[in-house]
Amino acid sequence: MVWIAVHLLIATKKQHSFNSIIKPVSILIAVRNEEKNIHFLLYQLLNQSYSLFEIVIVDDHSTDETINKLKKITHTKLKWYQLPDGKEGKKEAIKYGLTKCTYAWVIMTDADVKMQNDWLSSNISKMSEEAIIVSPVYVEVKKATYFNMFQQLDFAAMQYLTIASIIAKKPFMCSGANLAIPKTKALELYQAIDTSIPSGDDVFLLHKYIEQKGNVIANVLPSSA
């Protein structure tokens, strides 16, 4: 644990001064039955300190009010689509959404993620080369029960191990709730991923990329939960 803490401290100090990279990015979110989260998600994204982005949302056949809420939102940065009939699942939604993204870099997140207003800029500061940028995701404890606190500690440990493994050049897992990748590379990798398996969209993507000897970068200041 001391080794992990030291390496994270060094990486954090290196990252505190965001570089001057300026490039537009596409934020891609696959959603399903997110009526409770969609408004707050968009509020957070539209209040980011970095402004050169578009939001691409793909709805995976929601049965709640998600679509109706999206229909009522008009903003030049927002594009949303419904996953065509015959396709379903998060992997298919992401794969479809990638074809709708305008910009060369794509940042993937989830509808229930909470983020600070420098979330985008912290990711963009790492976009100097072709790589997958992996960021930690934190669990918010709404009620301080023993189970919830244990869950938070367990999840936090996984996030530390994720970042530490990348720093050690041995990445093995990541979270699709906080992941950045060049669009062309993502499209290529998703062609090789089995979309019939319902989970693992993030880890399968990472492992396919590692098989190609791709570079994986840790972003230790993602400012999201």
XYZ file of C-alpha atoms in Angstrom, residues 9-224:
216
model
C 1.480 11.024 -5.054
C 4.193 11.404 -7.689
C 1.678 11.049 -10.517
C -0.658 13.557 -8.894
C 2.093 16.166 -8.543
C 2.998 15.745 -12.192
C -0.603 16.276 -13.209
C -1.509 19.257 -11.044
C -0.598 21.723 -13.785
C -2.897 20.938 -16.711
C -1.121 21.441 -19.994
C -2.417 23.726 -22.713
C -3.880 21.056 -24.996
C -6.995 22.395 -26.687
C -9.078 19.952 -28.692
C -12.789 19.241 -29.051
C -14.016 15.937 -27.627
C -17.135 13.800 -27.793
C -18.664 12.637 -24.509
C -20.429 9.328 -25.123
C -23.042 7.948 -22.731
C -25.131 4.808 -23.164
C -28.328 5.069 -21.103
C -31.186 2.806 -20.140
C -33.961 3.841 -17.748
C -32.082 6.858 -16.410
C -35.015 9.225 -15.885
C -33.795 10.030 -12.368
C -30.270 10.922 -13.485
C -30.481 12.424 -16.969
C -31.168 16.039 -15.978
C -28.408 16.197 -13.376
C -25.972 14.471 -15.729
C -26.537 17.104 -18.403
C -26.373 19.900 -15.843
C -22.924 18.700 -14.759
C -21.652 18.309 -18.308
C -22.940 21.658 -19.518
C -21.243 23.376 -16.579
C -17.766 22.023 -17.250
C -14.910 24.531 -17.212
C -13.804 23.205 -20.618
C -16.262 24.089 -23.361
C -15.099 22.387 -26.580
C -17.224 19.253 -26.504
C -20.375 17.556 -27.685
C -22.590 15.153 -25.750
C -23.699 11.991 -27.547
C -26.347 9.940 -25.741
C -27.596 6.593 -27.017
C -30.733 5.214 -25.388
C -30.811 1.434 -25.059
C -34.586 0.896 -25.286
C -35.560 2.645 -22.049
C -39.009 1.818 -20.684
C -39.238 4.814 -18.341
C -39.360 8.565 -19.070
C -35.740 8.892 -20.236
C -36.664 9.498 -23.882
C -39.442 11.947 -23.061
C -37.064 13.950 -20.898
C -34.431 14.011 -23.636
C -37.023 15.223 -26.143
C -37.656 18.277 -23.976
C -33.976 19.254 -23.785
C -32.641 21.444 -26.574
C -28.981 22.379 -26.554
C -26.461 22.755 -29.348
C -23.989 20.470 -27.561
C -26.465 17.607 -27.130
C -27.156 14.864 -29.658
C -29.188 11.831 -28.673
C -30.220 8.693 -30.496
C -32.257 5.573 -29.894
C -30.505 2.266 -30.431
C -32.076 0.663 -33.529
C -34.394 -2.310 -33.128
C -32.561 -5.609 -33.233
C -29.660 -4.245 -31.214
C -29.533 -4.060 -27.431
C -27.128 -3.785 -24.539
C -24.508 -1.278 -23.478
C -21.835 -2.572 -25.857
C -24.142 -2.161 -28.844
C -25.162 1.300 -27.641
C -21.541 2.399 -27.348
C -20.638 0.853 -30.691
C -23.536 2.689 -32.330
C -22.752 5.911 -30.491
C -19.148 5.903 -31.686
C -20.406 6.234 -35.262
C -22.284 9.381 -34.224
C -19.351 11.069 -32.484
C -17.901 14.013 -34.375
C -14.511 14.438 -32.764
C -11.270 12.460 -32.763
C -11.286 11.779 -29.007
C -14.155 10.148 -27.119
C -14.674 10.211 -23.359
C -17.067 7.558 -22.073
C -19.032 7.937 -18.873
C -22.280 6.762 -17.242
C -25.513 8.574 -16.487
C -25.199 8.155 -12.716
C -21.680 9.607 -12.478
C -21.140 12.722 -10.387
C -18.364 15.032 -11.518
C -16.738 18.330 -10.676
C -16.466 21.075 -13.265
C -12.834 20.252 -14.097
C -13.601 16.630 -14.994
C -13.223 17.259 -18.723
C -10.098 19.393 -18.473
C -8.350 16.784 -16.328
C -8.896 14.163 -19.033
C -8.005 16.466 -21.900
C -4.718 17.360 -20.226
C -3.586 13.765 -20.889
C -4.489 13.668 -24.603
C -1.058 14.187 -26.077
C -0.721 10.819 -27.783
C -2.739 7.792 -28.852
C -3.652 5.939 -25.690
C -6.486 4.778 -23.503
C -6.830 7.148 -20.561
C -8.131 5.320 -17.494
C -9.520 7.288 -14.560
C -10.783 6.076 -11.175
C -14.447 6.196 -10.228
C -15.534 6.702 -6.642
C -18.573 5.370 -4.795
C -20.724 7.905 -2.982
C -22.037 6.646 0.357
C -25.529 8.056 0.847
C -26.162 6.333 4.160
C -23.386 5.505 6.615
C -24.181 1.846 7.222
C -21.440 -0.705 7.847
C -22.247 -2.412 4.546
C -22.084 0.837 2.563
C -18.809 1.861 4.168
C -17.325 -1.581 3.472
C -18.521 -1.313 -0.127
C -16.877 2.088 -0.457
C -13.571 0.803 0.934
C -13.690 -2.265 -1.302
C -14.401 -0.193 -4.395
C -11.751 2.382 -3.479
C -9.177 -0.398 -3.131
C -10.013 -1.617 -6.641
C -9.573 1.896 -8.007
C -6.179 2.277 -6.324
C -5.097 -1.077 -7.736
C -6.326 -0.056 -11.189
C -4.263 3.134 -11.228
C -1.252 1.496 -9.572
C -1.254 -1.311 -12.151
C -1.168 1.269 -14.953
C 1.688 3.160 -13.315
C 3.510 -0.180 -13.023
C 2.875 -0.803 -16.760
C 0.679 -3.831 -15.987
C -2.918 -2.616 -16.495
C -5.636 -5.215 -16.035
C -8.934 -3.395 -15.405
C -10.687 -0.067 -15.848
C -14.117 1.546 -15.622
C -16.235 2.541 -18.595
C -17.674 5.295 -16.407
C -14.440 7.258 -16.817
C -12.528 6.262 -19.926
C -11.059 8.248 -22.837
C -9.880 6.823 -26.155
C -9.304 7.971 -29.755
C -12.496 7.356 -31.744
C -10.834 5.454 -34.594
C -9.192 3.070 -32.135
C -12.450 2.544 -30.227
C -14.312 1.749 -33.462
C -11.606 -0.728 -34.422
C -11.619 -2.467 -31.041
C -15.401 -2.692 -30.795
C -15.464 -4.611 -34.064
C -13.550 -7.366 -32.241
C -15.603 -7.347 -29.023
C -18.445 -9.838 -28.528
C -21.426 -7.541 -27.965
C -23.685 -10.461 -26.997
C -22.012 -10.639 -23.572
C -23.966 -8.118 -21.457
C -21.139 -6.860 -19.227
C -17.445 -6.102 -19.501
C -17.615 -3.381 -22.141
C -14.751 -1.545 -20.445
C -12.453 -4.428 -19.473
C -12.821 -6.199 -22.832
C -11.941 -2.934 -24.578
C -8.854 -2.502 -22.409
C -7.658 -6.071 -22.932
C -8.113 -5.864 -26.706
C -6.052 -2.688 -26.650
C -3.330 -4.275 -24.523
C -3.150 -7.178 -26.992
C -2.158 -4.590 -29.602
C 0.586 -3.255 -27.302
C -1.357 -0.027 -26.898
C -0.361 2.664 -24.424
C -2.483 3.049 -21.271
C -2.323 6.266 -19.241
C -3.644 6.866 -15.727
C -5.504 10.064 -14.950
C -5.326 10.436 -11.179
C -7.318 13.684 -11.039
C -10.601 12.775 -12.732
C -12.911 14.595 -10.301
C -15.824 12.208 -10.736
